[in-house]
Coordinates of C-alpha atoms and ligand atoms in Angstrom, one line a residue:
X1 CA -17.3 14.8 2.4
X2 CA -18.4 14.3 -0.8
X3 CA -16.2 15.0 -4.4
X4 CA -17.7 17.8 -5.7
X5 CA -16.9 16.3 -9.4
X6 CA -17.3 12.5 -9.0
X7 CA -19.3 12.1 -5.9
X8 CA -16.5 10.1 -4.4
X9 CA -16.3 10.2 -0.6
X10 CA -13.1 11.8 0.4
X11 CA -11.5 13.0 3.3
X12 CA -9.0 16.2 4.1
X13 CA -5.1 15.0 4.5
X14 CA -4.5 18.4 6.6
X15 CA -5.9 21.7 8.0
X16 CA -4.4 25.3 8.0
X17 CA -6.5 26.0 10.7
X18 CA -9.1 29.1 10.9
X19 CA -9.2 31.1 8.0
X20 CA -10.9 34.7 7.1
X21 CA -11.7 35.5 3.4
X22 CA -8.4 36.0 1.7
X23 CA -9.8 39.3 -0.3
X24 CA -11.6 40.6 3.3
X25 CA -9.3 43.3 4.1
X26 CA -11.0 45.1 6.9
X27 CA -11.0 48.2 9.6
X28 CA -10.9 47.7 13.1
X29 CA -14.9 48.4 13.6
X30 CA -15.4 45.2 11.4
X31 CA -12.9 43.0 13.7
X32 CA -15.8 41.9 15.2
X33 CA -18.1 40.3 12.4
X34 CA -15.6 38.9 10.9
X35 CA -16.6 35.6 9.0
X36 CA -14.2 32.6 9.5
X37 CA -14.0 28.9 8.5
X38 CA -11.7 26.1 8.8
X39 CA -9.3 25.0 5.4
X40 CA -9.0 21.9 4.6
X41 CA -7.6 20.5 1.8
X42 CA -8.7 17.1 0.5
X43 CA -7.7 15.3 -2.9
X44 CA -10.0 12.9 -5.5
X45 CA -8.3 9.5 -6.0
X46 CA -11.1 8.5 -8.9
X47 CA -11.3 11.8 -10.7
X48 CA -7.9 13.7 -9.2
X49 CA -9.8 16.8 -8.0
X50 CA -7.4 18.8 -5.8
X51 CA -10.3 20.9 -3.3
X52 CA -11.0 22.5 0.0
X53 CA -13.6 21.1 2.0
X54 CA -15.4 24.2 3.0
X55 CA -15.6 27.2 0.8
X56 CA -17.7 30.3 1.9
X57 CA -20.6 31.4 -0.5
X58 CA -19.3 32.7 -3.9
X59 CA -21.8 36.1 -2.6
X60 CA -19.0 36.5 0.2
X61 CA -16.0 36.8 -2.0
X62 CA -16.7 38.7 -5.1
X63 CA -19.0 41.8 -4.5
X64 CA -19.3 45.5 -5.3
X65 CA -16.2 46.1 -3.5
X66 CA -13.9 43.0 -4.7
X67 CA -10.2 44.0 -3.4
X68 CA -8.2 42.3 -6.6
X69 CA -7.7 44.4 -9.4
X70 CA -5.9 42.6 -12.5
X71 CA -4.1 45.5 -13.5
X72 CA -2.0 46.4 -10.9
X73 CA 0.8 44.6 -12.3
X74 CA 2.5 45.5 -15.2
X75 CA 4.1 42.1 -16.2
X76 CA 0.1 40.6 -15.7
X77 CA -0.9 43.5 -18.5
X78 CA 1.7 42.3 -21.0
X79 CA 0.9 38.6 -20.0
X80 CA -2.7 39.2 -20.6
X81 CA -1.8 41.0 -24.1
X82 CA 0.6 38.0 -24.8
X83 CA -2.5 35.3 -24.2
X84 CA -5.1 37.3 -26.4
X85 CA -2.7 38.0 -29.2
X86 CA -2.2 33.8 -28.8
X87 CA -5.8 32.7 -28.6
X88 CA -6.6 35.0 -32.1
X89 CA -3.8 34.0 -33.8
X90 CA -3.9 30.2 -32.9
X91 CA -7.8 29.2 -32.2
X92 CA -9.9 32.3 -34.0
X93 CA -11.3 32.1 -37.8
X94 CA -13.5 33.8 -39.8
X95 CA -15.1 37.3 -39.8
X96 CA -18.1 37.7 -37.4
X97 CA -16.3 36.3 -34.2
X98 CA -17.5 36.4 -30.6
X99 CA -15.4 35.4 -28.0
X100 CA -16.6 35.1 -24.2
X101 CA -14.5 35.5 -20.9
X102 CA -15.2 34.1 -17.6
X103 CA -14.0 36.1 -14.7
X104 CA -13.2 39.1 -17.1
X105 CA -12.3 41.7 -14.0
X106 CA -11.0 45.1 -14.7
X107 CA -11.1 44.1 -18.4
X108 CA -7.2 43.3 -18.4
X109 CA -7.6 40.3 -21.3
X110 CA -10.5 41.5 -23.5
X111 CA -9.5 45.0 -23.8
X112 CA -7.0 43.6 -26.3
X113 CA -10.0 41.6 -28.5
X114 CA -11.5 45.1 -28.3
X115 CA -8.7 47.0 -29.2
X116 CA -8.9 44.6 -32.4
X117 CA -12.5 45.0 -32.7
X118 CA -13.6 41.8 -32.1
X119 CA -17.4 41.0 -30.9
X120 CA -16.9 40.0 -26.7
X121 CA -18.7 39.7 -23.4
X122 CA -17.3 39.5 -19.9
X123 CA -19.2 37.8 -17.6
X124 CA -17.9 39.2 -13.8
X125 CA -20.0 39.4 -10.5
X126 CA -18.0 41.6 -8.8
X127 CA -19.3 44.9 -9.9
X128 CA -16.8 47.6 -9.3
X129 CA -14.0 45.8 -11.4
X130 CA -16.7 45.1 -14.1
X131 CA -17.1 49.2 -13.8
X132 CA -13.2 49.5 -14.7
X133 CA -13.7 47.1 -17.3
X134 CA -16.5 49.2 -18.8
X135 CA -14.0 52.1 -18.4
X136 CA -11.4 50.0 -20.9
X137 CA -13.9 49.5 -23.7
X138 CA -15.1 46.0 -22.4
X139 CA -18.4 44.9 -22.5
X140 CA -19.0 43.7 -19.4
X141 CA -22.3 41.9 -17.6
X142 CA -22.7 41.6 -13.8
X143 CA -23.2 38.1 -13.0
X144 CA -21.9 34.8 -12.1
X145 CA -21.8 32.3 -14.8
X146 CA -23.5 29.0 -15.2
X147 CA -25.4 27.2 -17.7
X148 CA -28.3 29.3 -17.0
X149 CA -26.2 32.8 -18.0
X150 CA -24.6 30.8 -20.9
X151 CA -28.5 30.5 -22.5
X152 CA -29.0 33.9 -21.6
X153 CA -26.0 34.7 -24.0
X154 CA -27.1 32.8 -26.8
X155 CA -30.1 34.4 -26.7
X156 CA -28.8 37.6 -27.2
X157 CA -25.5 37.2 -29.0
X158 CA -25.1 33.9 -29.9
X159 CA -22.8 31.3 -29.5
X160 CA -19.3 31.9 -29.1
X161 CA -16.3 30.5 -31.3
X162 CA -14.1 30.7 -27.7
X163 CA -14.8 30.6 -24.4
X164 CA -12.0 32.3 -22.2
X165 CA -10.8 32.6 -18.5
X166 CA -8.0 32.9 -16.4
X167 CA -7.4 32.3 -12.5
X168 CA -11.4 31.8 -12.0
X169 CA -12.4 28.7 -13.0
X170 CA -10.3 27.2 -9.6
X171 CA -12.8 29.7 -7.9
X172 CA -16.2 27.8 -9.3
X173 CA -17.5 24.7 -6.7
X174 CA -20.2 23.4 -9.6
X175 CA -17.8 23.0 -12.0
X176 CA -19.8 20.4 -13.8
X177 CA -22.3 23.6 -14.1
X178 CA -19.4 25.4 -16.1
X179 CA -19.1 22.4 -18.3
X180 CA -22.8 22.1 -19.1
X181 CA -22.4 26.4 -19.3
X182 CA -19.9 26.0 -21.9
X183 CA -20.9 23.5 -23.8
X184 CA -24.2 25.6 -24.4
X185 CA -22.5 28.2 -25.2
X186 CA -19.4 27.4 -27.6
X187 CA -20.4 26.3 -31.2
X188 CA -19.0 23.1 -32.6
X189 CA -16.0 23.6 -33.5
X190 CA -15.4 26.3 -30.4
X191 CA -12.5 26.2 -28.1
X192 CA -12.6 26.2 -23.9
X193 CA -9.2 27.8 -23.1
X194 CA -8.5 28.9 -19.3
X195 CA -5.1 28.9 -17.0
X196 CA -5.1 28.4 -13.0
X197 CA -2.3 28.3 -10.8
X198 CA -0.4 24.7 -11.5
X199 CA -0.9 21.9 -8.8
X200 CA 2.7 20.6 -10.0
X201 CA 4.2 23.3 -9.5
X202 CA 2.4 23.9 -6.2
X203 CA 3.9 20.2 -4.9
X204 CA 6.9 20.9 -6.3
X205 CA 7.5 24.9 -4.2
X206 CA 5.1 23.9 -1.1
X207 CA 3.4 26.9 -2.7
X208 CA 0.6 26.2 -0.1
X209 CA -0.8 29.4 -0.2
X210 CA -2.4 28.7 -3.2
X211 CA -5.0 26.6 -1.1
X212 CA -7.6 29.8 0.4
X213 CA -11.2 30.4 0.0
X214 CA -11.2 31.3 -3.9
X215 CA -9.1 28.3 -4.4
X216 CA -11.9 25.8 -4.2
X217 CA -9.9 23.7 -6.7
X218 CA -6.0 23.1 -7.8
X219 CA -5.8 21.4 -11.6
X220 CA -3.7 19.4 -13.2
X221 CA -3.7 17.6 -16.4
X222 CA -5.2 14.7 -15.0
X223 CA -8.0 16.2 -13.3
X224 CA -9.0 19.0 -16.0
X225 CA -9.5 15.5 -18.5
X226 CA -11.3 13.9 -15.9
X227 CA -14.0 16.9 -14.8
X228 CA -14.5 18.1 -18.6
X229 CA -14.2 15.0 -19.8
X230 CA -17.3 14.0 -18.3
X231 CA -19.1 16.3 -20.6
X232 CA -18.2 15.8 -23.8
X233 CA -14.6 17.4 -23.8
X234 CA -10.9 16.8 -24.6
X235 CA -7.5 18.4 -23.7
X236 CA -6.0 19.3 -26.8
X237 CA -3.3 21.2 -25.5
X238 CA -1.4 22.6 -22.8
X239 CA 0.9 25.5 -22.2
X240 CA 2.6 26.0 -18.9
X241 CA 3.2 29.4 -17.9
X242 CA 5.0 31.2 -15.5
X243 CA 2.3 33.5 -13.7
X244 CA 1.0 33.2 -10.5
X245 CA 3.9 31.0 -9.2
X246 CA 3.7 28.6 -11.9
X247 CA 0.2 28.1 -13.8
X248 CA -0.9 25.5 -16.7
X249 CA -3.1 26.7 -19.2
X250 CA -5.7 24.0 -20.7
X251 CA -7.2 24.1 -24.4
X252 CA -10.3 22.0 -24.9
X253 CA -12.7 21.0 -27.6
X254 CA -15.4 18.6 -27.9
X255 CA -14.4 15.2 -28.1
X256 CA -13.0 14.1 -32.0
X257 CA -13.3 17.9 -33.7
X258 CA -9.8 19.0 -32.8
X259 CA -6.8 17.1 -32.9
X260 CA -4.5 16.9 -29.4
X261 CA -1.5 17.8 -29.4
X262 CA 1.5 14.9 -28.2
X263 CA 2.3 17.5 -25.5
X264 CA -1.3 15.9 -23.4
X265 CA 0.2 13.1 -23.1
X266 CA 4.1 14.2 -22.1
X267 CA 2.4 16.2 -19.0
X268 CA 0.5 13.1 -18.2
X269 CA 3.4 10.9 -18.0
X270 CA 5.3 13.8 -16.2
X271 CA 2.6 13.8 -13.7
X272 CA 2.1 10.4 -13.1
X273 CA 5.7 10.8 -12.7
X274 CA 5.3 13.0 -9.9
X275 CA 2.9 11.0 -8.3
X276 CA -0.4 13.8 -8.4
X277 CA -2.6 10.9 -8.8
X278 CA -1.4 9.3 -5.5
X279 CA -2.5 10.3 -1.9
X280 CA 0.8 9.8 -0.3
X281 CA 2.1 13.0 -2.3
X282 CA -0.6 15.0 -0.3
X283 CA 0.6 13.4 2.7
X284 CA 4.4 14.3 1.9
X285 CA 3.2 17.7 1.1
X286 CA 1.5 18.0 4.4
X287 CA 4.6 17.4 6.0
X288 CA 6.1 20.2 3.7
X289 CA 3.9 22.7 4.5
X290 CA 4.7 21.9 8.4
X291 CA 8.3 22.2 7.8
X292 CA 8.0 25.5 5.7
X293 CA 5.8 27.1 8.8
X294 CA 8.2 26.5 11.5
X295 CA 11.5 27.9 9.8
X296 CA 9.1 31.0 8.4
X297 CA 8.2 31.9 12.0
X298 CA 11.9 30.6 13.4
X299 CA 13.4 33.1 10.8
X300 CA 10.9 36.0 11.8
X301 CA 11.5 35.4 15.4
X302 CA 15.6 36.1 15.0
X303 CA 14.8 39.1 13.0
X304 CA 12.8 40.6 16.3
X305 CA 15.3 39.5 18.6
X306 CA 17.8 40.8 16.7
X307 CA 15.8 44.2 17.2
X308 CA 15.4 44.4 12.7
X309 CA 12.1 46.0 11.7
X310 CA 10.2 43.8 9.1
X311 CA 7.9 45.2 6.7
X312 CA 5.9 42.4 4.3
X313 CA 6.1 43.3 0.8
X314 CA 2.4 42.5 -1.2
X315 CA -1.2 41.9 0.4
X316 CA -1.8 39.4 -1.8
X317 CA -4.9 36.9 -1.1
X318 CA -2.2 34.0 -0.9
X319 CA -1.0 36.3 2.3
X320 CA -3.8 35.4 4.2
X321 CA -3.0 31.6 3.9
X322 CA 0.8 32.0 5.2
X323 CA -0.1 35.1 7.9
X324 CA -3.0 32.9 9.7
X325 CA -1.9 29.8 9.7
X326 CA 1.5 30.8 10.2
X327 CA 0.2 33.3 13.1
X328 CA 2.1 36.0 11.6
X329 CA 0.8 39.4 13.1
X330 CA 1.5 42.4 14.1
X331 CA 4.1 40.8 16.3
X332 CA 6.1 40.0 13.8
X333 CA 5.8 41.8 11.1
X334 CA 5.1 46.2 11.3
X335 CA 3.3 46.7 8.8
X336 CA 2.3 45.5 4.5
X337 CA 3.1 47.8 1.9
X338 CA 0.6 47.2 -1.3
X339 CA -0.2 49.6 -4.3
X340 CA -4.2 48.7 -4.3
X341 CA -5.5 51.9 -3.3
X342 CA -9.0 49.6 -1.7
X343 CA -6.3 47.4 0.6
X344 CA -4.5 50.6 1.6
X345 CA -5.4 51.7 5.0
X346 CA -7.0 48.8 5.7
X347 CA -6.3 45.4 7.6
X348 CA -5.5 42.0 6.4
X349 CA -7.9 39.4 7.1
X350 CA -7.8 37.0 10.3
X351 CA -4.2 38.4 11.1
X352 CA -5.5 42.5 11.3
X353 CA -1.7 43.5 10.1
X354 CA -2.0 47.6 8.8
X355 CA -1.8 47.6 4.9
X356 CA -0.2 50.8 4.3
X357 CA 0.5 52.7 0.9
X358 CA 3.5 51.5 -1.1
X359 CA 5.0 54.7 0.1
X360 CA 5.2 53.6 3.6
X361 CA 7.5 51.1 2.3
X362 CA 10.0 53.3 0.4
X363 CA 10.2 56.9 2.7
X364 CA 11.0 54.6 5.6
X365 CA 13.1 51.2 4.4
X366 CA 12.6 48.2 6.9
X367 CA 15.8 46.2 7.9
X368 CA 14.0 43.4 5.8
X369 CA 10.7 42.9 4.0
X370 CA 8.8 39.8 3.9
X371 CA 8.0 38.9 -0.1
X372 CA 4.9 38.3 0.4
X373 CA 4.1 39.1 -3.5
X374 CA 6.5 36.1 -4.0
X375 CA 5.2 35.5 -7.6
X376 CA 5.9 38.8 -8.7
X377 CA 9.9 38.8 -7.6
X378 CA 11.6 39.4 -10.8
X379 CA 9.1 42.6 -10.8
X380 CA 9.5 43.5 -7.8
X381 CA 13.1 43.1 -7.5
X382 CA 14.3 45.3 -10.7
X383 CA 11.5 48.0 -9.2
X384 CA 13.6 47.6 -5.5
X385 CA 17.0 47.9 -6.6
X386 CA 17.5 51.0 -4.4
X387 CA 16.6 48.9 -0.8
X388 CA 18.2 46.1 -2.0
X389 CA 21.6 47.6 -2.9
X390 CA 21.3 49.9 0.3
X391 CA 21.5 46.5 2.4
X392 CA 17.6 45.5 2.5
X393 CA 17.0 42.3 3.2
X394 CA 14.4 39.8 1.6
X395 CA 12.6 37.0 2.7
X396 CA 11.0 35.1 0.5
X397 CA 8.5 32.3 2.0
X398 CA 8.3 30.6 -1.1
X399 CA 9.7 28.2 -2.7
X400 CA 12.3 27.8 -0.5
X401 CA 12.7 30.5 2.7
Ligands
LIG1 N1 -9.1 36.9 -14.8 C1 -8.5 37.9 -13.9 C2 -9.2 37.9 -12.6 C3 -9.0 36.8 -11.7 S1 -9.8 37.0 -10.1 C4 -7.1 37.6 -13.7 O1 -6.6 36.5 -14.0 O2 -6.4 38.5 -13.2 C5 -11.3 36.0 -10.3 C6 -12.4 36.9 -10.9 O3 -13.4 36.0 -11.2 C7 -12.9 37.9 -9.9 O4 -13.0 39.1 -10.6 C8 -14.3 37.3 -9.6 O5 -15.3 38.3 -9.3 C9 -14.7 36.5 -10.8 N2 -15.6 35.3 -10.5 C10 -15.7 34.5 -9.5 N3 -16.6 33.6 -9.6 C11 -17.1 33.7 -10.9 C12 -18.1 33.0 -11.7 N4 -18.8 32.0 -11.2 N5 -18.3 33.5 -12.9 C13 -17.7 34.6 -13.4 N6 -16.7 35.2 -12.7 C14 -16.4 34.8 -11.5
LIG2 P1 -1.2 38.8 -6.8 O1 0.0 38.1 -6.5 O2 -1.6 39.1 -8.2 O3 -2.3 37.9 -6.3 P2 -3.2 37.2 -5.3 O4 -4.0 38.3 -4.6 O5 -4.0 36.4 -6.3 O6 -2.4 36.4 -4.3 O7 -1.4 40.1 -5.9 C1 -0.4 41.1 -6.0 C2 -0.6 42.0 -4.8 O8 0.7 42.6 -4.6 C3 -1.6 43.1 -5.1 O9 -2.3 43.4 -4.0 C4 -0.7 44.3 -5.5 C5 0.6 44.0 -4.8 N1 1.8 44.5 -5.4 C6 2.5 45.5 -4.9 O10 2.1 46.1 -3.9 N2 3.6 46.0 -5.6 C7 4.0 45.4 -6.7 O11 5.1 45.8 -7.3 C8 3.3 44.3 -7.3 C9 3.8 43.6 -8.5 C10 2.2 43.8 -6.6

């Protein structure tokens, strides 16, 4: 295969194995036209792009009925509030400001720029989060975005002083397109600022289910210089952040218009460091995930022979990665509890384990629940406190089981 970036023939160090789509979660009549493909990670040694081999069209993931609603948790809401409030304070000046966001959803970050009545745009394909959004005062359009949609902007409003997104650019394959996108888009002295989930951090916790469909990259440092750099921009700083299991959040600029701050170069050292920019880590952290999968299913296995009802905790997307290539099913594992009414009632992808109401969970306690919602624990277990102190027990598959 090819780099998607550079162009650089590459190869996959691993595979999880057959994979559904992480958001597909599905009733029993659709079993049968279910769309799978095999996951295979790869890494970049010229331009350090972290990607999946195969990635199912963008068309397949994000639709009218998208499953992942931002808002469902709390601590995301105040996260999201926490990054607007930032990005006005630190990167926004003047009057008449207009600030785009990529992957806007349910309207969780820009509600905040409209609570403050700034001039904004989300730009989200899947339509019925883009309907919430509307519903929150955001001004939303339906569409993917490219370089095409970024003309189509400044047609009509513009160019933008900032150009925002969080947890979506990872999703985008032509990320070269995005570049060319916003570098129509922002004006001189405008600022690119996005976070994804952290490959660093992902090395560091064998936080492999990071890697699924949507995932099409994993940044670091290194790689986010590399890709934009390529098109006229620079890292000028970074700010790692706690969310999603560990996440990095880049600030770029064109090239000379901005200073950098000395913390681009720490986390490049502290990378190099960590050996991202070598294939032998992927090859250690093959071996990682390996290990992780066999005392996941060992520990699963004594809880059914022990005759302990398990219950997972969170249909999250990363789910799908651990459940199928795991081969965690309904064998194992009764039944999910999540508070998304569009999972609810449904099954997960690949593995076809009931998602049941959150209620499920708390009218009926298991003997132990599965975190499958991992990133959200400290959330999760001030909200539990009541199964927890009444003996429930809680396995956590990441970092550490
Ligand atoms: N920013 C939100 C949502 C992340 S989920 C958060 O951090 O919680 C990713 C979102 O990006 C989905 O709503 C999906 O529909 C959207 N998306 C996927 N590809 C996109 C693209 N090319 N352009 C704009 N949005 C995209
Ligand atoms: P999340 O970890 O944000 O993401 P991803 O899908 O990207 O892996 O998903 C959280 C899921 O967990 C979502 O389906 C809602 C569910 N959830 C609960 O059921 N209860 C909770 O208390 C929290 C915080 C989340």
């Amino acid at each position: 295969m090819k780099c998607r970036i550079c162009q650089h023939e590459i190869r996959p160090f691993m595979s999880f194995g057959r994979m559904p789509i992480a958001n597909g979660f599905l009733t029993p009549e659709e079993f049968d036209s279910e769309y799978f493909f095999e996951l295979k990670p790869a890494f970049c040694d010229q331009c350090y792009a972290f990607q999946i081999e195969e990635q199912p069209d963008p068309e397949m993931m994000f639709h009218d009925h998208y499953a992942f609603f931002s808002r469902t948790s709390k601590f995301m809401q105040r996260h999201f509030k926490a990054y607007a409030d930032w990005v006005y304070s630190n990167h926004l000046k003047g009057d008449d400001l207009f600030v785009v966001e990529i992957g806007s959803n349910d309207g969780i970050m820009l509600e905040n720029f409209a609570n403050r009545g700034v001039r904004h745009l989300g730009v989200e394909p899947s339509a019925n989060v883009a309907e919430e959004a509307r519903k929150h005062g955001v001004e939303t359009i339906v569409c993917f975005f490219g370089s095409d949609t970024a003309k189509g902007i400044v047609e009509e409003y513009g160019q933008s002083d900032a150009l925002l997104a969080a947890n979506v650019m990872c999703h985008i394959p032509d990320l070269n397109g995005i570049a060319e996108g916003a570098d129509i888009l922002l004006k001189d002295d405008g600022v690119l600022i996005f976070e994804d989930p952290y490959l660093g951090a992902m090395i560091k916790k064998t936080s492999y289910d990071q890697i699924y469909d949507e995932h099409v990259f994993i940044f670091s440092a290194l790689s986010v210089a590399s890709i934009f750099g390529r098109h006229g921009f620079e890292l000028i700083d970074l700010l790692p952040q706690e969310t999603h299991g560990g996440s990095m959040r880049y600030v770029l600029a064109r090239k000379g218009v901005r200073g950098a701050s000395s913390i681009v170069c720490e986390i490049v050292d502290a990378e190099k460091a960590q050996g991202l920019h070598l294939p032998e880590t992927y090859e250690q952290f093959r071996k990682d995930c390996e290990a992780s999968k066999a005392r996941l299913i060992r520990l699963l296995e004594e809880e059914k022979a022990a005759g302990r009802r398990v219950v997972g905790y969170g249909a999250t997307s990363k789910s799908t990665t651990i459940l199928n290539y795991c081969g965690i099913g309904a064998n194992l594992i009764e039944f999910i509890s999540d508070t998304t009414p569009i999972k609810q009632n449904k099954c997960t992808p690949g593995m076809h384990v009931p998602v049941k109401p959150y209620e499920a969970f708390t009218e009926d306690y298991p003997d132990t629940a599965l975190l499958l919602a991992w990133n959200h624990q400290k959330e999760i277990m001030a909200k539990e406190e009541a199964f927890s102190s009444q003996g429930g027990k809680w396995i956590s598959p990441i970092p550490e089981i």
